[in-house]
PDB file of N, CA and C and ligand atoms in Angstrom:
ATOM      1  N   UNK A1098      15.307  10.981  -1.257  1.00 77.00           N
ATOM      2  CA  UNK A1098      15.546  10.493   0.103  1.00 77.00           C
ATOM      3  C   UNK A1098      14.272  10.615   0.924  1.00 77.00           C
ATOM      4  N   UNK A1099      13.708   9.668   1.580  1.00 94.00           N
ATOM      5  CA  UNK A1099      12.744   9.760   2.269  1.00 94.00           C
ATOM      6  C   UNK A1099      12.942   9.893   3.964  1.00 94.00           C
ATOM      7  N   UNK A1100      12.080   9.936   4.550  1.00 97.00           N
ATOM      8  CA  UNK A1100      12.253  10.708   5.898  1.00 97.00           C
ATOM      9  C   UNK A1100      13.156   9.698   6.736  1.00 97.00           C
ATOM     10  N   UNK A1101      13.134   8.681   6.836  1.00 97.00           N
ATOM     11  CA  UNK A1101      13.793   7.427   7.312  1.00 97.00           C
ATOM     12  C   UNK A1101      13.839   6.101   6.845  1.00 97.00           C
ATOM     13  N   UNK A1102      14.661   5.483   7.324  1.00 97.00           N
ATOM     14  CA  UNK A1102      14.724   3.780   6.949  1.00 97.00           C
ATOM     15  C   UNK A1102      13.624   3.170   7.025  1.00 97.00           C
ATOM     16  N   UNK A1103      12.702   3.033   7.730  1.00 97.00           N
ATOM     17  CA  UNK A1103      11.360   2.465   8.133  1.00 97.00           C
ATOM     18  C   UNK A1103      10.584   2.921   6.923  1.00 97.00           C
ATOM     19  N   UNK A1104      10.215   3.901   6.405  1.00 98.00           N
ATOM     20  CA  UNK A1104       9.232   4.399   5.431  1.00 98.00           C
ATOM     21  C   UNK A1104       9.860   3.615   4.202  1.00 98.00           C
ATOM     22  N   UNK A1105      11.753   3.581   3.771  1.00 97.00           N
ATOM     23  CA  UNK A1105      11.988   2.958   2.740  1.00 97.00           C
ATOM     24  C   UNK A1105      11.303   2.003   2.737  1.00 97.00           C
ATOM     25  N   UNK A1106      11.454   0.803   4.045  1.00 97.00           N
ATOM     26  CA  UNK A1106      11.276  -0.377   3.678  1.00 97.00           C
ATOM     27  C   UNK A1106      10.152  -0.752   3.601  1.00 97.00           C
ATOM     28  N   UNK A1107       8.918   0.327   3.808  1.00 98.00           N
ATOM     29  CA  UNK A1107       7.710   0.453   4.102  1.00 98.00           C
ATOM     30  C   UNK A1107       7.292   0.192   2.971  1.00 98.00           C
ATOM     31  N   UNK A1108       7.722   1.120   1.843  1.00 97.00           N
ATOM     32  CA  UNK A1108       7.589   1.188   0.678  1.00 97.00           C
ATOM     33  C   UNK A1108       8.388  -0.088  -0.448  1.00 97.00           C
ATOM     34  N   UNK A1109       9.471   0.065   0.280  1.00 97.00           N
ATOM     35  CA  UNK A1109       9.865  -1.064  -0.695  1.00 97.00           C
ATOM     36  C   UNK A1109       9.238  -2.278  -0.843  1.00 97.00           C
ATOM     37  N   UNK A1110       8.113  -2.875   0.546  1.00 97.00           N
ATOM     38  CA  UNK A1110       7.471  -3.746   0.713  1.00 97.00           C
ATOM     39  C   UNK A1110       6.402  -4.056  -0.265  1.00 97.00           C
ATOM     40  N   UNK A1111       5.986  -2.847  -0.320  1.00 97.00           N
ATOM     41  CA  UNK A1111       4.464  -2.975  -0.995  1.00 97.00           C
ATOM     42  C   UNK A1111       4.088  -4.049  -1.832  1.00 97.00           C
ATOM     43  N   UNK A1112       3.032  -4.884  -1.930  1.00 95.00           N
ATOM     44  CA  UNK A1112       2.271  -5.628  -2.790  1.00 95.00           C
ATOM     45  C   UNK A1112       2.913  -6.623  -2.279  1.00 95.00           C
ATOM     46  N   UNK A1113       4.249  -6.964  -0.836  1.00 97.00           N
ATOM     47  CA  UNK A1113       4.859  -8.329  -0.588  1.00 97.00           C
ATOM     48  C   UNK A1113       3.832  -8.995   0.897  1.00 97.00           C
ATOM     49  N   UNK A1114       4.246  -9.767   1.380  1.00 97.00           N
ATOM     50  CA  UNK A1114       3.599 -10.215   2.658  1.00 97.00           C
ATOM     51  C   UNK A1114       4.091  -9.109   4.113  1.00 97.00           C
ATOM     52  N   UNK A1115       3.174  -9.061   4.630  1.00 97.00           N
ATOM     53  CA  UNK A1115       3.794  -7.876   6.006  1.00 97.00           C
ATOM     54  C   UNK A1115       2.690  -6.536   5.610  1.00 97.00           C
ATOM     55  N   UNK A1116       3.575  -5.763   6.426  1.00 98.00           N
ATOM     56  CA  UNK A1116       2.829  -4.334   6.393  1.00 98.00           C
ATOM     57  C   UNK A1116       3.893  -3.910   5.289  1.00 98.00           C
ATOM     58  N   UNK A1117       3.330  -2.777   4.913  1.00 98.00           N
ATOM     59  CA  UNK A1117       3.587  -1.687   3.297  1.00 98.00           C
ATOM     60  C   UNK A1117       3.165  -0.233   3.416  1.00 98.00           C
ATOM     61  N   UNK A1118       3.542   1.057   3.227  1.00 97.00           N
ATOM     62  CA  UNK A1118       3.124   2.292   2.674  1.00 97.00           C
ATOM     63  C   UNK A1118       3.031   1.970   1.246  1.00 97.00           C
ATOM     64  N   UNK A1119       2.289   2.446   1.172  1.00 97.00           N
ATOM     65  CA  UNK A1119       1.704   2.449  -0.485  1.00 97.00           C
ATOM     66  C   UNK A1119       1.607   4.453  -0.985  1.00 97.00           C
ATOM     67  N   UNK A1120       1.775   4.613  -1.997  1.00 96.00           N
ATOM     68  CA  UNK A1120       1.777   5.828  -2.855  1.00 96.00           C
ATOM     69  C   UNK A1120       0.518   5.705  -3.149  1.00 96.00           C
ATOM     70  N   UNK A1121      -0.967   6.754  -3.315  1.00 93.00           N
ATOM     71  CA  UNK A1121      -2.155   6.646  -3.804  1.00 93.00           C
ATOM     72  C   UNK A1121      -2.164   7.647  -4.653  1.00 93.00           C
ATOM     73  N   UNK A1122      -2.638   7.516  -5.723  1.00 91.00           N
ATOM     74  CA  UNK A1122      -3.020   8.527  -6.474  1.00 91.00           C
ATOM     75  C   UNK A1122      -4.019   8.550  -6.719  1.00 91.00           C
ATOM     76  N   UNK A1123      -4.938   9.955  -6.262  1.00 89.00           N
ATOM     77  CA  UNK A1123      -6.422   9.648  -6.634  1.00 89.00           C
ATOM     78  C   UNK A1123      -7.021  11.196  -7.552  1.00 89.00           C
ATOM     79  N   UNK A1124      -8.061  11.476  -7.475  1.00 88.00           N
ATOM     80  CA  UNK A1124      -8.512  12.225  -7.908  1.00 88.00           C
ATOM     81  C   UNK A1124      -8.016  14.041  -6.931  1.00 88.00           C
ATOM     82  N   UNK A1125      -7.889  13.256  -6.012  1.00 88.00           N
ATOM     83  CA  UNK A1125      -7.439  14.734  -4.653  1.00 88.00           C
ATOM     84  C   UNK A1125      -6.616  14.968  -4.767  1.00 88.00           C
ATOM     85  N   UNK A1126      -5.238  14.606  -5.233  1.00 90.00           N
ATOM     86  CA  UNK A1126      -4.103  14.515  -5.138  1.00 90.00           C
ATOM     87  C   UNK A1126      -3.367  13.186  -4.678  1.00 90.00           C
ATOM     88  N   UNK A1127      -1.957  13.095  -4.252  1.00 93.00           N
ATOM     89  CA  UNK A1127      -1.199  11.513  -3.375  1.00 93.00           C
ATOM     90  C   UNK A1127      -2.270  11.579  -2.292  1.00 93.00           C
ATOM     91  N   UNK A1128      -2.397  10.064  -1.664  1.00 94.00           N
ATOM     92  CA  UNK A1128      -2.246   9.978  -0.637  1.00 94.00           C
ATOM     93  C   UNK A1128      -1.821   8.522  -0.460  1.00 94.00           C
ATOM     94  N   UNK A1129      -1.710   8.435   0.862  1.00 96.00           N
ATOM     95  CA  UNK A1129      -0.802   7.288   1.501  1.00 96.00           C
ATOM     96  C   UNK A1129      -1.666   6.768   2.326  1.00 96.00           C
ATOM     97  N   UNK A1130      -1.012   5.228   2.766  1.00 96.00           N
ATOM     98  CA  UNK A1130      -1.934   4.043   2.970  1.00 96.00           C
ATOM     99  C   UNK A1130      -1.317   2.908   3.839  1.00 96.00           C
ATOM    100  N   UNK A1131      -1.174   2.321   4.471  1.00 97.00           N
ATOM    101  CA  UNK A1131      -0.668   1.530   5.972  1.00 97.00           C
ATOM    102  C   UNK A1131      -1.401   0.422   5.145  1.00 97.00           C
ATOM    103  N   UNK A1132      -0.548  -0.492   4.903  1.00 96.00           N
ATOM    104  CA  UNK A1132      -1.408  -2.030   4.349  1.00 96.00           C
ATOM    105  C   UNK A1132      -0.905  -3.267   4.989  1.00 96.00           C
ATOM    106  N   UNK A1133      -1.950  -3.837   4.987  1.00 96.00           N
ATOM    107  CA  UNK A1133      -1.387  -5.231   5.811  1.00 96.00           C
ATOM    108  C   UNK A1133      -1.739  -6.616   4.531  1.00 96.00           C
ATOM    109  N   UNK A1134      -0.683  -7.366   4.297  1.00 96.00           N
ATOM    110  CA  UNK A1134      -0.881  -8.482   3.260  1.00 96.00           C
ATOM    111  C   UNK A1134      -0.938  -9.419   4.033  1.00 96.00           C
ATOM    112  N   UNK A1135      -1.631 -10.853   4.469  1.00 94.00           N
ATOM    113  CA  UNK A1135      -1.347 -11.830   4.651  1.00 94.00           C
ATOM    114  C   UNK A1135      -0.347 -12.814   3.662  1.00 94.00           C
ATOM    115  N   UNK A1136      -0.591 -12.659   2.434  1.00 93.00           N
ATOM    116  CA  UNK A1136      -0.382 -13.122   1.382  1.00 93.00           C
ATOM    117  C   UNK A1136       0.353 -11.764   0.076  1.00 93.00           C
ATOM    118  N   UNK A1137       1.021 -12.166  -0.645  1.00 95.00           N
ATOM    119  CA  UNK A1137       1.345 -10.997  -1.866  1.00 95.00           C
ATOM    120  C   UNK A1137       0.289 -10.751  -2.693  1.00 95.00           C
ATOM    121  N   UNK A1138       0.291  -9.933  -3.216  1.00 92.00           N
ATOM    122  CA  UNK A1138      -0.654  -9.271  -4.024  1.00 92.00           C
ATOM    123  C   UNK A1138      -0.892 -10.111  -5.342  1.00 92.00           C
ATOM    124  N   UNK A1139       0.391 -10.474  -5.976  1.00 91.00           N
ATOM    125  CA  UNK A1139       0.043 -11.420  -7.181  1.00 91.00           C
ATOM    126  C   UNK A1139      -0.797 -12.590  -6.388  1.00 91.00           C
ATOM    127  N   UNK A1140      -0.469 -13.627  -5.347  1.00 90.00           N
ATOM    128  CA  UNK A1140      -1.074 -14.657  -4.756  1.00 90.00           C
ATOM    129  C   UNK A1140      -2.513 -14.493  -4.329  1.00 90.00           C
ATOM    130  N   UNK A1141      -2.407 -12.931  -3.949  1.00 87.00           N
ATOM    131  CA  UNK A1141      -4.051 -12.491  -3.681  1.00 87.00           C
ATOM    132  C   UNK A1141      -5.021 -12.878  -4.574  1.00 87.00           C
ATOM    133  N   UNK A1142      -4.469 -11.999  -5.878  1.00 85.00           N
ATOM    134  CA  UNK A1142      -4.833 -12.019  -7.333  1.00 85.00           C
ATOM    135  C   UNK A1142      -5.416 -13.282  -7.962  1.00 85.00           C
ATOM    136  N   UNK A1143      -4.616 -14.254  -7.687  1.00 87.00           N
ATOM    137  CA  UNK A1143      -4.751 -15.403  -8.305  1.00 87.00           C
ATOM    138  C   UNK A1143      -5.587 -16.560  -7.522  1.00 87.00           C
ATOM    139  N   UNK A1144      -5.879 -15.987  -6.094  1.00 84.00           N
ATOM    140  CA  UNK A1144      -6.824 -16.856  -5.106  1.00 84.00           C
ATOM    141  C   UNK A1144      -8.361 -16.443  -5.313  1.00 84.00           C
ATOM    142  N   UNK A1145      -8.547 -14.915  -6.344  1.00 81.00           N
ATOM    143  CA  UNK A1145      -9.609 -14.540  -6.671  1.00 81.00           C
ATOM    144  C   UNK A1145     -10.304 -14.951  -7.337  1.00 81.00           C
ATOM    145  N   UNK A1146      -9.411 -16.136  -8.353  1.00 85.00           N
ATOM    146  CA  UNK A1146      -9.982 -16.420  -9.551  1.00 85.00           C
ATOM    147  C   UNK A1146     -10.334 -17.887  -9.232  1.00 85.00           C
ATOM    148  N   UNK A1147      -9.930 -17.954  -8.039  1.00 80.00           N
ATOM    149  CA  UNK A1147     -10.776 -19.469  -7.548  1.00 80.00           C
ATOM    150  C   UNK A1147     -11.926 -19.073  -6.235  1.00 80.00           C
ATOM    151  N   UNK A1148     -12.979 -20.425  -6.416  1.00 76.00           N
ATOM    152  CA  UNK A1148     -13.722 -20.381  -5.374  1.00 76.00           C
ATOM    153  C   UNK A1148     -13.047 -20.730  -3.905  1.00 76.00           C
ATOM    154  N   UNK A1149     -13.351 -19.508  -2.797  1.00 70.00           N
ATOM    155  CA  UNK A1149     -12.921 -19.651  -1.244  1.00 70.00           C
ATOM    156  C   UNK A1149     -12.678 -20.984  -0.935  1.00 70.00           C
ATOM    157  N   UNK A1150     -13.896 -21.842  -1.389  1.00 71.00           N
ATOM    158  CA  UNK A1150     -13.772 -23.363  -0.725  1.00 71.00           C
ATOM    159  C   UNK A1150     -13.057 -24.038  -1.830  1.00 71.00           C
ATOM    160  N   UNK A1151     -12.040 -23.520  -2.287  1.00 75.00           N
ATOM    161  CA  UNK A1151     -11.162 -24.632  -2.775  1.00 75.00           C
ATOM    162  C   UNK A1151      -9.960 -24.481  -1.846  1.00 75.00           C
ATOM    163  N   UNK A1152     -10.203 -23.279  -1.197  1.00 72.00           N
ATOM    164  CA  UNK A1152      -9.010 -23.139  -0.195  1.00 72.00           C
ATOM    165  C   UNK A1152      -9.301 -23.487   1.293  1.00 72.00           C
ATOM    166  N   UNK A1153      -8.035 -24.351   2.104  1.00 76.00           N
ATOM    167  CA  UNK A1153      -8.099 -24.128   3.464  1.00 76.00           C
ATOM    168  C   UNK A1153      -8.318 -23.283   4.613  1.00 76.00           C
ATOM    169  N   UNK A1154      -8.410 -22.349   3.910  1.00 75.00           N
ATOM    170  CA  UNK A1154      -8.323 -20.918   4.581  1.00 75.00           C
ATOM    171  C   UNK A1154      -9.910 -20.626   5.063  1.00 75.00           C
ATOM    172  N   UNK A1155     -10.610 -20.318   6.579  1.00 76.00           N
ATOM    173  CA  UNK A1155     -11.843 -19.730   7.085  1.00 76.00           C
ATOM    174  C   UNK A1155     -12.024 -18.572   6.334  1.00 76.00           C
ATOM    175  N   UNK A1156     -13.735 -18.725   5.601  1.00 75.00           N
ATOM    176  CA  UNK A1156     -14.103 -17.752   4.909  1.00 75.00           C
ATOM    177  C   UNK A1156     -14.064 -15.907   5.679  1.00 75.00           C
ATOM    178  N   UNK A1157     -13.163 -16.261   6.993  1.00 82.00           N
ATOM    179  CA  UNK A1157     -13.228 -14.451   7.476  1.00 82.00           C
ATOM    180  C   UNK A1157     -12.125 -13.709   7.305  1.00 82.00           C
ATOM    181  N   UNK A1158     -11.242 -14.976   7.029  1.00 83.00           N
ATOM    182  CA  UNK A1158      -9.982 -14.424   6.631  1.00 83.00           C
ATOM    183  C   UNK A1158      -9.347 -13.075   5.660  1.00 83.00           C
ATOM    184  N   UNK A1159      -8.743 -12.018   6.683  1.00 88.00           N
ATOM    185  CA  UNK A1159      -8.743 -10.959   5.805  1.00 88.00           C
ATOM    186  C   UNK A1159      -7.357 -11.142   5.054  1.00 88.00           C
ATOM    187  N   UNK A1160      -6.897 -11.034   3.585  1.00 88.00           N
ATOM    188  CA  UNK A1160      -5.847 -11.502   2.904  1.00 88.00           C
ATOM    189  C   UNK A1160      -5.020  -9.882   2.817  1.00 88.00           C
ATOM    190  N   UNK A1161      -6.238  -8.845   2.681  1.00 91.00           N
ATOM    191  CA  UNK A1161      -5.333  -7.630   2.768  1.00 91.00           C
ATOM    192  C   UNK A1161      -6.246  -6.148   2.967  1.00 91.00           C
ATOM    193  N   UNK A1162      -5.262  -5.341   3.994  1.00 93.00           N
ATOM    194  CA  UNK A1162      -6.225  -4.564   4.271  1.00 93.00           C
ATOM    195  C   UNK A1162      -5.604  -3.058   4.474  1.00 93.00           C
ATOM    196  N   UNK A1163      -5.659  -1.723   3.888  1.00 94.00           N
ATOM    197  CA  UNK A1163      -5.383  -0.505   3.653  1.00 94.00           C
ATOM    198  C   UNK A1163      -6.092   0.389   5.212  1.00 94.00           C
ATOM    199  N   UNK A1164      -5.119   1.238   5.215  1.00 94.00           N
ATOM    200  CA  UNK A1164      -5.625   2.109   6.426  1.00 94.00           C
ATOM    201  C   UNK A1164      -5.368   3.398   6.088  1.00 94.00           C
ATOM    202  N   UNK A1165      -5.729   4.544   5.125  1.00 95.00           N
ATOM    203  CA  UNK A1165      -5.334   5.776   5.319  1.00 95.00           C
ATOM    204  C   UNK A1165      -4.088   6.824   6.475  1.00 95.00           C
ATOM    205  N   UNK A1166      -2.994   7.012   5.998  1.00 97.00           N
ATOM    206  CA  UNK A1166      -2.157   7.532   6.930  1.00 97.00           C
ATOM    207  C   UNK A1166      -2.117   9.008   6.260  1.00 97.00           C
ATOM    208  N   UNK A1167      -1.907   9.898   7.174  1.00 97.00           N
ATOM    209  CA  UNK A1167      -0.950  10.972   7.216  1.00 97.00           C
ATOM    210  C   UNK A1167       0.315  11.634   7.484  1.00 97.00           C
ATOM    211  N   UNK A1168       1.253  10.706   7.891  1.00 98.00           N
ATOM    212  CA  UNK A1168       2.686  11.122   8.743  1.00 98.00           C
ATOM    213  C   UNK A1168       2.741   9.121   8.822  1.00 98.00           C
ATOM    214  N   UNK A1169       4.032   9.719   8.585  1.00 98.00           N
ATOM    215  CA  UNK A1169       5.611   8.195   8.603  1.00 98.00           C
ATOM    216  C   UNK A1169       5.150   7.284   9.712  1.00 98.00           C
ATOM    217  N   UNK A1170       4.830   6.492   9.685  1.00 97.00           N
ATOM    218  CA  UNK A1170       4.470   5.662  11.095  1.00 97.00           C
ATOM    219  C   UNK A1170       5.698   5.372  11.885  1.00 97.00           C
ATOM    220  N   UNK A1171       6.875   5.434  11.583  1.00 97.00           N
ATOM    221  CA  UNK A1171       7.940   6.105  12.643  1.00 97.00           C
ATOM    222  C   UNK A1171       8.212   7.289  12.950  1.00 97.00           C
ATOM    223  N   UNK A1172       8.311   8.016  12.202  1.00 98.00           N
ATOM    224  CA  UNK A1172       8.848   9.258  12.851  1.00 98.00           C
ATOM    225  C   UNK A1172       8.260  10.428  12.700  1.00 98.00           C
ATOM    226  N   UNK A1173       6.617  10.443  11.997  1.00 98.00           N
ATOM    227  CA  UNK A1173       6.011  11.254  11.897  1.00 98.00           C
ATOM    228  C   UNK A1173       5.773  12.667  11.247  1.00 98.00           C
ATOM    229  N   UNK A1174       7.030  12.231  10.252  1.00 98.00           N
ATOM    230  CA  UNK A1174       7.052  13.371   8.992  1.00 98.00           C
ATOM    231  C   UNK A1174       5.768  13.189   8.502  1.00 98.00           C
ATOM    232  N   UNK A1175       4.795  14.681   8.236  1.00 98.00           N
ATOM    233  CA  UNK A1175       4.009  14.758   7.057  1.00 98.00           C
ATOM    234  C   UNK A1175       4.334  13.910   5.641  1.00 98.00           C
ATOM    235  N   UNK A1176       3.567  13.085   5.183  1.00 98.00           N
ATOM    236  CA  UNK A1176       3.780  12.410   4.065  1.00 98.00           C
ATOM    237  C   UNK A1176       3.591  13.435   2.784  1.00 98.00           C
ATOM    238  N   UNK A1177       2.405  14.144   3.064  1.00 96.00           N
ATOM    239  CA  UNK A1177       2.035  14.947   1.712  1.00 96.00           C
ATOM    240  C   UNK A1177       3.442  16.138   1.752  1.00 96.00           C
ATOM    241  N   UNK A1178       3.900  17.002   2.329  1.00 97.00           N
ATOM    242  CA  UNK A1178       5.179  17.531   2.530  1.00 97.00           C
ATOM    243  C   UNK A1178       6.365  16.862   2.233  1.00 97.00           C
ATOM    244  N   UNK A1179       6.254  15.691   2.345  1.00 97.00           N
ATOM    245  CA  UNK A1179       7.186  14.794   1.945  1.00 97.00           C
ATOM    246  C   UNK A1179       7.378  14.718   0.615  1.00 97.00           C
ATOM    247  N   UNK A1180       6.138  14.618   0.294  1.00 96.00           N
ATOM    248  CA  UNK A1180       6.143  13.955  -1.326  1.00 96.00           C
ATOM    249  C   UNK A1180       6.326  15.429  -2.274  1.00 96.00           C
ATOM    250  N   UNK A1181       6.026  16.729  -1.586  1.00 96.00           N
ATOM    251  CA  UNK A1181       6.351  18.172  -2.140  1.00 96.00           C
ATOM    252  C   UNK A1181       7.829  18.100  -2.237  1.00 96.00           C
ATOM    253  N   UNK A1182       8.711  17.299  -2.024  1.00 96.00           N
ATOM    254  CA  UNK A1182      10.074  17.594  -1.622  1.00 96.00           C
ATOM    255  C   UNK A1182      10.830  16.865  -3.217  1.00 96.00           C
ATOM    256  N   UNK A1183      10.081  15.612  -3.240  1.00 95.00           N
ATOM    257  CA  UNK A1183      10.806  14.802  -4.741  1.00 95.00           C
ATOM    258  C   UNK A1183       9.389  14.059  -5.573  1.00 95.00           C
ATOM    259  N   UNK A1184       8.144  14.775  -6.360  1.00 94.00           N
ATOM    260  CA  UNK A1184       7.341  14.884  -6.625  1.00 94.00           C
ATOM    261  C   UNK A1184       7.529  13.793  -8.058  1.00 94.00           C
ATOM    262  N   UNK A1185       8.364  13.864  -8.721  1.00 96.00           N
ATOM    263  CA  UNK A1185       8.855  13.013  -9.745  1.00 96.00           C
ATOM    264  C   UNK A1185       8.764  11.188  -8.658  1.00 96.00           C
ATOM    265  N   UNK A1186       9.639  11.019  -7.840  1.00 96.00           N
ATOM    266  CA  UNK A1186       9.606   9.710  -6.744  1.00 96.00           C
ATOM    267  C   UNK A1186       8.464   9.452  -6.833  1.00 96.00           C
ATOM    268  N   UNK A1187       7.327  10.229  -6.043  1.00 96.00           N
ATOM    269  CA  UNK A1187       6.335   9.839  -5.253  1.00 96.00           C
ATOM    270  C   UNK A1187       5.255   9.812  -6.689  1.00 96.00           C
ATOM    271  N   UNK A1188       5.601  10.193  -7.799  1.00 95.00           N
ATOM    272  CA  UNK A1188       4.528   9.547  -9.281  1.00 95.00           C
ATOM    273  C   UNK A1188       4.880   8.251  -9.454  1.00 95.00           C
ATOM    274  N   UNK A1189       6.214   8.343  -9.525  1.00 96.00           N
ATOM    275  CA  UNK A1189       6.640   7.005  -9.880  1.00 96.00           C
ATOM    276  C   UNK A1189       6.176   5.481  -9.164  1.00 96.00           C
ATOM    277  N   UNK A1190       6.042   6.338  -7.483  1.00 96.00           N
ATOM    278  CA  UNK A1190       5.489   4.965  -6.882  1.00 96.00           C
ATOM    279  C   UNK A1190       4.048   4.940  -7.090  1.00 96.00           C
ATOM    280  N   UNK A1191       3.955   6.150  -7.033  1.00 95.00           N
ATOM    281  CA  UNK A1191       1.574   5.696  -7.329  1.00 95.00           C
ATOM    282  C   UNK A1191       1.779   4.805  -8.434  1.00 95.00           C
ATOM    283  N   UNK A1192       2.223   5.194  -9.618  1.00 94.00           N
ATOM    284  CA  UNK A1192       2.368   3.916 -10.580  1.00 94.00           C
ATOM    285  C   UNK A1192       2.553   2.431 -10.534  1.00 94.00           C
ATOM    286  N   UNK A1193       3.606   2.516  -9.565  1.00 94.00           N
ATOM    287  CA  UNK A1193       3.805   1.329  -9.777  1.00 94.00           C
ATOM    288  C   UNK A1193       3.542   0.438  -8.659  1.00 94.00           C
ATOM    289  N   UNK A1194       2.584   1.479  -7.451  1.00 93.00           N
ATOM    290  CA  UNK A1194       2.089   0.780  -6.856  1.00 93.00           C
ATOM    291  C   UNK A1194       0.462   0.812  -6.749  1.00 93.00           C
ATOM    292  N   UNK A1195      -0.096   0.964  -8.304  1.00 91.00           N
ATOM    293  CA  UNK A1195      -1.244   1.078  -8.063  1.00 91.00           C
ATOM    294  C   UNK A1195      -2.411   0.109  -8.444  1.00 91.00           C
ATOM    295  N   UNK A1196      -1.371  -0.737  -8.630  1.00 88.00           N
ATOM    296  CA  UNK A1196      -2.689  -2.288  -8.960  1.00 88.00           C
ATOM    297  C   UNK A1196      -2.254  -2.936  -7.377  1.00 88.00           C
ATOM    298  N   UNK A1197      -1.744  -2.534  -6.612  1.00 89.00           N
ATOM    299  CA  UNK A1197      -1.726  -3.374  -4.644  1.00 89.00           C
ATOM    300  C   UNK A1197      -3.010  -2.845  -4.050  1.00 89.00           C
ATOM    301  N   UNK A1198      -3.297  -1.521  -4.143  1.00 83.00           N
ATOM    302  CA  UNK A1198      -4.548  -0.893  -3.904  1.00 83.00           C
ATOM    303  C   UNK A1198      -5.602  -1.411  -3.319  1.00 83.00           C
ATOM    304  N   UNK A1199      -5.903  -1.410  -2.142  1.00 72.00           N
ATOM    305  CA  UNK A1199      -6.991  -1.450  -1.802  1.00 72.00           C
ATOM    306  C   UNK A1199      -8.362  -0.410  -2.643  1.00 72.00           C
ATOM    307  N   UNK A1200      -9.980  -0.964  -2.432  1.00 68.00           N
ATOM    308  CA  UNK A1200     -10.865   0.489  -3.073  1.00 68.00           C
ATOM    309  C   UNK A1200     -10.767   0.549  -1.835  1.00 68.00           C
ATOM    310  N   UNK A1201     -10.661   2.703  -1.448  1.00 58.00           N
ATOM    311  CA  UNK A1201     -10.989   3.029  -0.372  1.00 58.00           C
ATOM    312  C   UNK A1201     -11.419   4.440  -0.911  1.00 58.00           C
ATOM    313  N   UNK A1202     -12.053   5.553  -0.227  1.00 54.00           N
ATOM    314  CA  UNK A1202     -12.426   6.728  -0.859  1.00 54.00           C
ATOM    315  C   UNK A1202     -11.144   7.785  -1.062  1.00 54.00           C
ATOM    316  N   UNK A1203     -11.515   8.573  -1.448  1.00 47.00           N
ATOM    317  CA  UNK A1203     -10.341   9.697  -1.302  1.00 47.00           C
ATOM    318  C   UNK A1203     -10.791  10.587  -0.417  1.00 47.00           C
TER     319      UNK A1203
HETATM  320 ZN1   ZN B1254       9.870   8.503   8.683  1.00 93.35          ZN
END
């Protein structure tokens, strides 16, 4: 169970269009991540493998972008405390949310 409805759907979002919490797994331990998609992650994926100017889209266009969080962007539960609570969950999502990933440092 996570801290609220908002973080589910936060998460359930990930790698879709909208904002997302993402699960990170890095070398430090979890951490968590505020993402913004214009586009899904597979569609991202697949706009990579073509040149910009085959698309309509202005070359400033950001398609997706990660922000380091610490606490629920509603309600401000500690995330890392969070994830101490059901540690099995929060592997499961670094996994399977770890090709949406922005590179960012740890
Ligand atoms: Zn919350």
């Amino acid at each position: 169970m996570l801290c609220c409805h908002l973080l589910t759907n936060l998460i359930d979002n990930a790698g879709q269009r909208g904002l997302a919490v993402l699960v990170c797994k890095t070398d430090a331990g979890l951490r968590f991540a505020l993402q913004m998609r214009a586009v899904t992650a597979d569609n991202e994926n697949t706009m990579k493998k073509f040149p910009k100017s085959s698309f309509s889209l202005p070359e400033n266009v950001t398609l997706s972008e990660s922000l380091r969080i610490r606490h629920c962007p509603s309600c401000g539960t500690r995330l890392d405390e969070l994830a101490t609570k059901d540690p099995s969950l929060f592997a499961r999502l670094a996994d399977e949310q770890r090709l949406y990933q922005n590179n960012w440092e740890t």
